[in-house]
PDB file of C-alpha atoms in Angstrom:
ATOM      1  CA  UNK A  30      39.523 -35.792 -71.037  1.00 73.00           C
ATOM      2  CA  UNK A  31      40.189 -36.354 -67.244  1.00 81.00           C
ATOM      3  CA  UNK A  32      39.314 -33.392 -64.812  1.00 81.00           C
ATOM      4  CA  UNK A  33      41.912 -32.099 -62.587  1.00 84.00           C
ATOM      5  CA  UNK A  34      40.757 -33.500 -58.798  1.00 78.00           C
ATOM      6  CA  UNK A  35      39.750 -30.419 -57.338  1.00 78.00           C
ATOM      7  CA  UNK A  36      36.889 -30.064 -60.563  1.00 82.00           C
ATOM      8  CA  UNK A  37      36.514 -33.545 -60.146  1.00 79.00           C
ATOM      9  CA  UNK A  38      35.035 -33.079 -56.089  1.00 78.00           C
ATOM     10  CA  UNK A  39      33.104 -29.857 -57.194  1.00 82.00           C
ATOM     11  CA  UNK A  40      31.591 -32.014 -59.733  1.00 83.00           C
ATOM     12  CA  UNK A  41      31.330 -35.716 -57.280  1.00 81.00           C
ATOM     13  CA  UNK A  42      31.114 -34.425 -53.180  1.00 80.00           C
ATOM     14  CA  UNK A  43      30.663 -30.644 -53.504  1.00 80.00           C
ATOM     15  CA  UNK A  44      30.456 -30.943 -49.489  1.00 80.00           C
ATOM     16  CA  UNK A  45      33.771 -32.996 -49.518  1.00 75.00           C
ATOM     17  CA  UNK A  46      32.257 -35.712 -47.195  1.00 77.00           C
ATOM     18  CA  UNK A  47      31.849 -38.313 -49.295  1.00 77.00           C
ATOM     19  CA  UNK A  48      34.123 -40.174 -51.790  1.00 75.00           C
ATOM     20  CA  UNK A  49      36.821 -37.130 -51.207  1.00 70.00           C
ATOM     21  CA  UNK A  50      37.032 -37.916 -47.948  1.00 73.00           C
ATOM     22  CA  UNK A  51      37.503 -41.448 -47.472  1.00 77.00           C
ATOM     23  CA  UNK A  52      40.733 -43.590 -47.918  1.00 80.00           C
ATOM     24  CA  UNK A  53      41.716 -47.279 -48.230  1.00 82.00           C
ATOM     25  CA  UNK A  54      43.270 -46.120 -44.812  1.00 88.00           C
ATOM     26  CA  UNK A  55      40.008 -44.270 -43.615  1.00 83.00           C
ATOM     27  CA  UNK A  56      37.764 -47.088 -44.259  1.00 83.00           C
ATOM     28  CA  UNK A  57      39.610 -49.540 -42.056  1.00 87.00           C
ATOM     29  CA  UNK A  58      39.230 -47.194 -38.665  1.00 88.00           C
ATOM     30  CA  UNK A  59      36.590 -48.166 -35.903  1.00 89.00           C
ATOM     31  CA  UNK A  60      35.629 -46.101 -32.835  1.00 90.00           C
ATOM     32  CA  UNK A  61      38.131 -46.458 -29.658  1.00 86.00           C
ATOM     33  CA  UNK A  62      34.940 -47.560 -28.200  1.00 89.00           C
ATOM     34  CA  UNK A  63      33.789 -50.457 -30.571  1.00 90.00           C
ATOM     35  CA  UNK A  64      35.877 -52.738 -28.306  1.00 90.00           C
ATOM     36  CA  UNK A  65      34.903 -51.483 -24.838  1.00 92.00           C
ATOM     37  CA  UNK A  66      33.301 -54.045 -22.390  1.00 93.00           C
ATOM     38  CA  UNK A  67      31.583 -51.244 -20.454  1.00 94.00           C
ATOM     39  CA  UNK A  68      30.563 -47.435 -20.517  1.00 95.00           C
ATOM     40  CA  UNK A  69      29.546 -45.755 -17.072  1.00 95.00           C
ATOM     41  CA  UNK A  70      28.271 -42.252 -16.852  1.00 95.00           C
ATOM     42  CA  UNK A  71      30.653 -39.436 -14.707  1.00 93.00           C
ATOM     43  CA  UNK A  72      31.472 -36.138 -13.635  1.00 91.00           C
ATOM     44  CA  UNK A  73      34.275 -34.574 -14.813  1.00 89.00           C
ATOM     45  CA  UNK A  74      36.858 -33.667 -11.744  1.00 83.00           C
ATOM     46  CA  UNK A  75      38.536 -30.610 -12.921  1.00 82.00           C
ATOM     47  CA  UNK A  76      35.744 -27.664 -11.548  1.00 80.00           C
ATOM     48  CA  UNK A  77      32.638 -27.306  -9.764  1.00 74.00           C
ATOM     49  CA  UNK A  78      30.984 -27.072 -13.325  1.00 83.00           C
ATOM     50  CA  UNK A  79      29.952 -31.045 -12.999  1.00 84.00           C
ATOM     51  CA  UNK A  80      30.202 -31.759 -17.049  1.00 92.00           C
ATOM     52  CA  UNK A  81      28.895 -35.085 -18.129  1.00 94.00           C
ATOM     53  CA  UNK A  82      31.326 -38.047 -19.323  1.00 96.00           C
ATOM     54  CA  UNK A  83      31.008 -40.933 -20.876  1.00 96.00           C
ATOM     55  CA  UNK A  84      33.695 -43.601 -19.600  1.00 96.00           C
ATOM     56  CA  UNK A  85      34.411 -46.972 -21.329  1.00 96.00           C
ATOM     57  CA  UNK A  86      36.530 -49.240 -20.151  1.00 96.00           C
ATOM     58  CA  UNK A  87      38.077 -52.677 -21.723  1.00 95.00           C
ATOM     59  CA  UNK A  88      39.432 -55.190 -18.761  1.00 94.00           C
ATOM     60  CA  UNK A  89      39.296 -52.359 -16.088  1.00 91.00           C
ATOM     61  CA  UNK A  90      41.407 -50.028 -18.094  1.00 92.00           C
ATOM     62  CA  UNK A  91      39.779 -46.977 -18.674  1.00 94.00           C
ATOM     63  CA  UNK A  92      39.577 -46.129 -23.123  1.00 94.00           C
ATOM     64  CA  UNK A  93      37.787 -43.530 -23.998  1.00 95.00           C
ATOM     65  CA  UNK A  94      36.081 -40.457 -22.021  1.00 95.00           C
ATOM     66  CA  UNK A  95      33.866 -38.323 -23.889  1.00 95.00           C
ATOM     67  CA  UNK A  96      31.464 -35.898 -23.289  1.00 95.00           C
ATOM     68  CA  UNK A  97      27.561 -37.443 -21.744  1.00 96.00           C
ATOM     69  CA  UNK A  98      25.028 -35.697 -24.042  1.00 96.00           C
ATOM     70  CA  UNK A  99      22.463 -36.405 -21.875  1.00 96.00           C
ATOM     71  CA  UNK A 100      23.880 -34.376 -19.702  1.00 94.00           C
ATOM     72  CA  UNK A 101      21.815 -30.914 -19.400  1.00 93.00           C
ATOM     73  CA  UNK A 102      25.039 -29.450 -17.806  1.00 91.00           C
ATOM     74  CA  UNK A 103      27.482 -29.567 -20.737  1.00 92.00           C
ATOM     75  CA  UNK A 104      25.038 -31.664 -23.171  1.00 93.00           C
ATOM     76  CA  UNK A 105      27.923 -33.292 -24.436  1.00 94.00           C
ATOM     77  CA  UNK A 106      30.534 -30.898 -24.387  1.00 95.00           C
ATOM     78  CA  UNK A 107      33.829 -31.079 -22.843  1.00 94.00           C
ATOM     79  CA  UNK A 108      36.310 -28.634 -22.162  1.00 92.00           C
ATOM     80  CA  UNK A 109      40.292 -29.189 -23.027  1.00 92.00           C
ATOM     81  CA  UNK A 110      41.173 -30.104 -19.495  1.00 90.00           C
ATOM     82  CA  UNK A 111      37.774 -32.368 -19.497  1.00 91.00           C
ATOM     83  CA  UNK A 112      38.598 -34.090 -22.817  1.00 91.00           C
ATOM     84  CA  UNK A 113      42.427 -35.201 -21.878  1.00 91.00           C
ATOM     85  CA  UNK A 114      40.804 -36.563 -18.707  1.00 90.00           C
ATOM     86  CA  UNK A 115      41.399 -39.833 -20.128  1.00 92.00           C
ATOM     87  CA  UNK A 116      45.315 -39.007 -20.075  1.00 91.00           C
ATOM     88  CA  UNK A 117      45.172 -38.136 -16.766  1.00 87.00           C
ATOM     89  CA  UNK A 118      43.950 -41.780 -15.378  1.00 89.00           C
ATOM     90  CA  UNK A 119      46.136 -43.760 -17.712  1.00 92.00           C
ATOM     91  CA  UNK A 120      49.386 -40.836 -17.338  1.00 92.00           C
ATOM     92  CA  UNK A 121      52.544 -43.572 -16.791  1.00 92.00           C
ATOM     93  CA  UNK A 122      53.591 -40.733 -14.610  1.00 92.00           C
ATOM     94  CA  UNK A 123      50.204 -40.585 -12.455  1.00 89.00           C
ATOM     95  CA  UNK A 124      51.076 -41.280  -8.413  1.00 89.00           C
ATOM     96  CA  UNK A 125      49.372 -43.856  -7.247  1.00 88.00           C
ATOM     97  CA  UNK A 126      51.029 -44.643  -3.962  1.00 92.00           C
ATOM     98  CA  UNK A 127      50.925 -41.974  -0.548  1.00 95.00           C
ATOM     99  CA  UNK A 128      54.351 -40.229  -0.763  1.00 96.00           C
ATOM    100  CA  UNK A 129      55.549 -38.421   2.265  1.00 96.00           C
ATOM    101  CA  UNK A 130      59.143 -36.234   2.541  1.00 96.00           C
ATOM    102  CA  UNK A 131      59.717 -35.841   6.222  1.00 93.00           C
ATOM    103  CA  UNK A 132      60.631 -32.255   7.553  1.00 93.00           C
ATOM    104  CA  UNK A 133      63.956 -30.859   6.263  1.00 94.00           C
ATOM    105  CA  UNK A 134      64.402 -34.475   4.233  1.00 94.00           C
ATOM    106  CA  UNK A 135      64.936 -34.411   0.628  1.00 95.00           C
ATOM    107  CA  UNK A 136      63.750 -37.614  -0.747  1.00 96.00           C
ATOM    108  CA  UNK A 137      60.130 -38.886  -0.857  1.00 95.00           C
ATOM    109  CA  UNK A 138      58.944 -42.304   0.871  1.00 95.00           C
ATOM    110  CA  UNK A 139      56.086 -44.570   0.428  1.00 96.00           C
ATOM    111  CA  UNK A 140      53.760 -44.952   3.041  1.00 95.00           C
ATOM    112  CA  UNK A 141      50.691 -47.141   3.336  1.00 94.00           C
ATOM    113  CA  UNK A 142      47.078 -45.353   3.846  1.00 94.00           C
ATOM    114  CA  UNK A 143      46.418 -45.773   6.863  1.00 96.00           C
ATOM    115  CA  UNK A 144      49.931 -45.065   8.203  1.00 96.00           C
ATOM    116  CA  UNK A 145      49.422 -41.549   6.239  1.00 96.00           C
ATOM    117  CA  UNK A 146      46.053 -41.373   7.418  1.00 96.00           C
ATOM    118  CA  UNK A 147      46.709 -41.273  11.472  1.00 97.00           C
ATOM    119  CA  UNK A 148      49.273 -38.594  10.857  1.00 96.00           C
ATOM    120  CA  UNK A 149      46.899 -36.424   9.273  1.00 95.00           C
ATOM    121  CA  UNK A 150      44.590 -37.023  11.789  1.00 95.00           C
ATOM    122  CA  UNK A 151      47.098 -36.456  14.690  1.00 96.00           C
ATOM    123  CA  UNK A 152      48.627 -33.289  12.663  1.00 95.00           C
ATOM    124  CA  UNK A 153      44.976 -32.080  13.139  1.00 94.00           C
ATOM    125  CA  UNK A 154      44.094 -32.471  16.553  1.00 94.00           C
ATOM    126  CA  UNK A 155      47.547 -31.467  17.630  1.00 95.00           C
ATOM    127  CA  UNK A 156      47.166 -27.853  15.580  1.00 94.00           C
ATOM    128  CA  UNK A 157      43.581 -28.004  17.150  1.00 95.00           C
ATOM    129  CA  UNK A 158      44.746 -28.018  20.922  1.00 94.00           C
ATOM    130  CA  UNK A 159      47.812 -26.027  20.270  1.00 94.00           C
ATOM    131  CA  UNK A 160      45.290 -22.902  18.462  1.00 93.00           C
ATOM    132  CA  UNK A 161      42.542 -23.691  21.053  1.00 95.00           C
ATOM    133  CA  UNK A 162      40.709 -20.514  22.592  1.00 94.00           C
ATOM    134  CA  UNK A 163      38.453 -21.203  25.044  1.00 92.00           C
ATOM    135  CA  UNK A 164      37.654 -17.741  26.654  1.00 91.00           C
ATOM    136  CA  UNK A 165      38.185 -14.385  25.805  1.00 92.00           C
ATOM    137  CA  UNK A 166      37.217 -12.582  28.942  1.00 91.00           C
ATOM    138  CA  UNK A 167      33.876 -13.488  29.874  1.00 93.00           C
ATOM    139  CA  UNK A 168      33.144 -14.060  26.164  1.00 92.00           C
ATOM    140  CA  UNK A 169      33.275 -17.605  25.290  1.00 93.00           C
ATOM    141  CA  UNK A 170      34.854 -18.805  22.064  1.00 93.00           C
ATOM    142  CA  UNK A 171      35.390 -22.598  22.050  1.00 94.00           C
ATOM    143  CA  UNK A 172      37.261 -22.128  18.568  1.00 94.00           C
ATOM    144  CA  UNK A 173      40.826 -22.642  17.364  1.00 94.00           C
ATOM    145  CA  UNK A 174      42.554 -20.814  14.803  1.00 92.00           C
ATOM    146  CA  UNK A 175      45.016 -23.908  14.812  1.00 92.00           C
ATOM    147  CA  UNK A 176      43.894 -24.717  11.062  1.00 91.00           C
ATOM    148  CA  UNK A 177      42.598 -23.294   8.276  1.00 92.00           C
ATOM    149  CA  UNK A 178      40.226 -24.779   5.180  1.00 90.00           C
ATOM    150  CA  UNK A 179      40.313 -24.061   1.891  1.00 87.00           C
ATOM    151  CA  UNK A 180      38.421 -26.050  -0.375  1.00 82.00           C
ATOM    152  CA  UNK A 181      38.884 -26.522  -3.975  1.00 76.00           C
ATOM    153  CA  UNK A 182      36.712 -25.220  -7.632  1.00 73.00           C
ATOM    154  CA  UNK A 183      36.469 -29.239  -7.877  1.00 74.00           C
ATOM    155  CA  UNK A 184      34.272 -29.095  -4.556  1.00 76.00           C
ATOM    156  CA  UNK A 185      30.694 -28.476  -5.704  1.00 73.00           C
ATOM    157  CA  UNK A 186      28.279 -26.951  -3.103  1.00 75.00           C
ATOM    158  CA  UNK A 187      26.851 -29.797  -1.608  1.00 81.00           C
ATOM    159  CA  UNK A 188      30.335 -31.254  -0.258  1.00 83.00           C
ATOM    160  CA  UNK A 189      31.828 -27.493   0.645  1.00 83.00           C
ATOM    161  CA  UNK A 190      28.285 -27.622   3.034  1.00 87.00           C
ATOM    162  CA  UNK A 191      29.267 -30.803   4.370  1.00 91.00           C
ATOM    163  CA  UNK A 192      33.073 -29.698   4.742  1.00 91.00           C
ATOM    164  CA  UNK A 193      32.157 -26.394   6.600  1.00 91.00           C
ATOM    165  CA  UNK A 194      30.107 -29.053   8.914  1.00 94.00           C
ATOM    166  CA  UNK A 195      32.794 -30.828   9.484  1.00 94.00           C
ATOM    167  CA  UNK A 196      35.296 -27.837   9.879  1.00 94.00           C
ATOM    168  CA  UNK A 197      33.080 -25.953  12.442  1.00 94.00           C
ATOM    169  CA  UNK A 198      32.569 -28.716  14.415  1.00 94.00           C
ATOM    170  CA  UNK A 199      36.346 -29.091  14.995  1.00 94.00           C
ATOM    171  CA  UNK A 200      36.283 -25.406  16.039  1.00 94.00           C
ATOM    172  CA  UNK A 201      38.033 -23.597  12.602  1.00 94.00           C
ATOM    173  CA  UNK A 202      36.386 -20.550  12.038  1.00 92.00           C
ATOM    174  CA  UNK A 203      38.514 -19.978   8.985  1.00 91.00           C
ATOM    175  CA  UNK A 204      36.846 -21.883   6.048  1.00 89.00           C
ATOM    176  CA  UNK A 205      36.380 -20.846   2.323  1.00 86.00           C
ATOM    177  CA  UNK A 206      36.063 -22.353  -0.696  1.00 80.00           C
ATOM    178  CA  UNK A 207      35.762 -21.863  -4.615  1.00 74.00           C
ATOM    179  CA  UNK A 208      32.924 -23.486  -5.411  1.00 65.00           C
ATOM    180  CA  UNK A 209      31.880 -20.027  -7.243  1.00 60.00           C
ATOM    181  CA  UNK A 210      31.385 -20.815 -10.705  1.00 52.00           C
TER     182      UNK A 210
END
């Protein structure tokens, strides 16, 4: 007499992770990284938490990103936004050109980086001047409240230092950042 299949793995793979498990189907499947022609170890960009990844790449197209167990941050471990990092490089809707909508326009234009670059810069030193106290009384100031910076959770400490740096030496006295968790 034949068991019935579910007497049949009690009896066979108690743990189900053997014969129960596999497939003609099953058996034909290989990692996405068996065909990889590199792996490089990274940070993950979504917070200041710096979780390891493991990147592979297969003719400069990016595969597979996992979590880096030697990482002693996230020893392997990826959260949801960290695991569909992969989606996010390879997204057919990422932006990978500057795109700039001119005051009161309403369509977007390509520019090149450098074009997009100098008006940042000139944006800057322009708010700088216009905001500029000098004096305040006989108190000196030498500080404009022209701009503002607020940096991002991505930021980790070490580049919110080197942004306040930056930031103060322009004259802002108005700097924060999230680099808090």
């Amino acid at each position: 007499m034949r068991l019935p299949p579910l007497l049949r793995q009690l009896r066979d793979d108690p743990t189900g992770r053997g014969t129960a498990a596999r497939s003609a189907h099953s058996e034909s499947l290989r990692p996405r990284t068996a065909d990889a022609d590199s792996m490089v170890k990274s940070v993950c960009p979504y917070c200041a938490v710096g979780c390891g990844q493991r990147v592979w790449s297969k003719d400069g197209k990016v595969i597979q990103i996992e979590g880096d167990p030697d990482s002693p941050i996230s020893r392997g471990r990826l959260c949801p936004k960290g695991s569909a990092s992969e989606q996010l490089v390879n997204s057919a809707t990422r932006i990978k050109k500057v795109r700039y909508r001119r005051p009161h326009g309403t369509e977007w234009e390509e520019l090149d980086l450098e074009t997009a670059m100098d008006m940042i810069a000139d944006r800057v030193l322009d708010a700088r001047e216009a905001g500029w106290q000098e004096m305040r009384g006989e108190e000196r100031l030498r500080r404009t409240l022209g701009f503002a910076h607020l940096g991002g959770a991505t930021l980790d400490n070490e580049e919110n230092y080197l942004i306040k740096k930056l930031f103060t030496a322009m004259g802002a006295v108005q700097i924060e950042n999230q680099a808090r968790i």
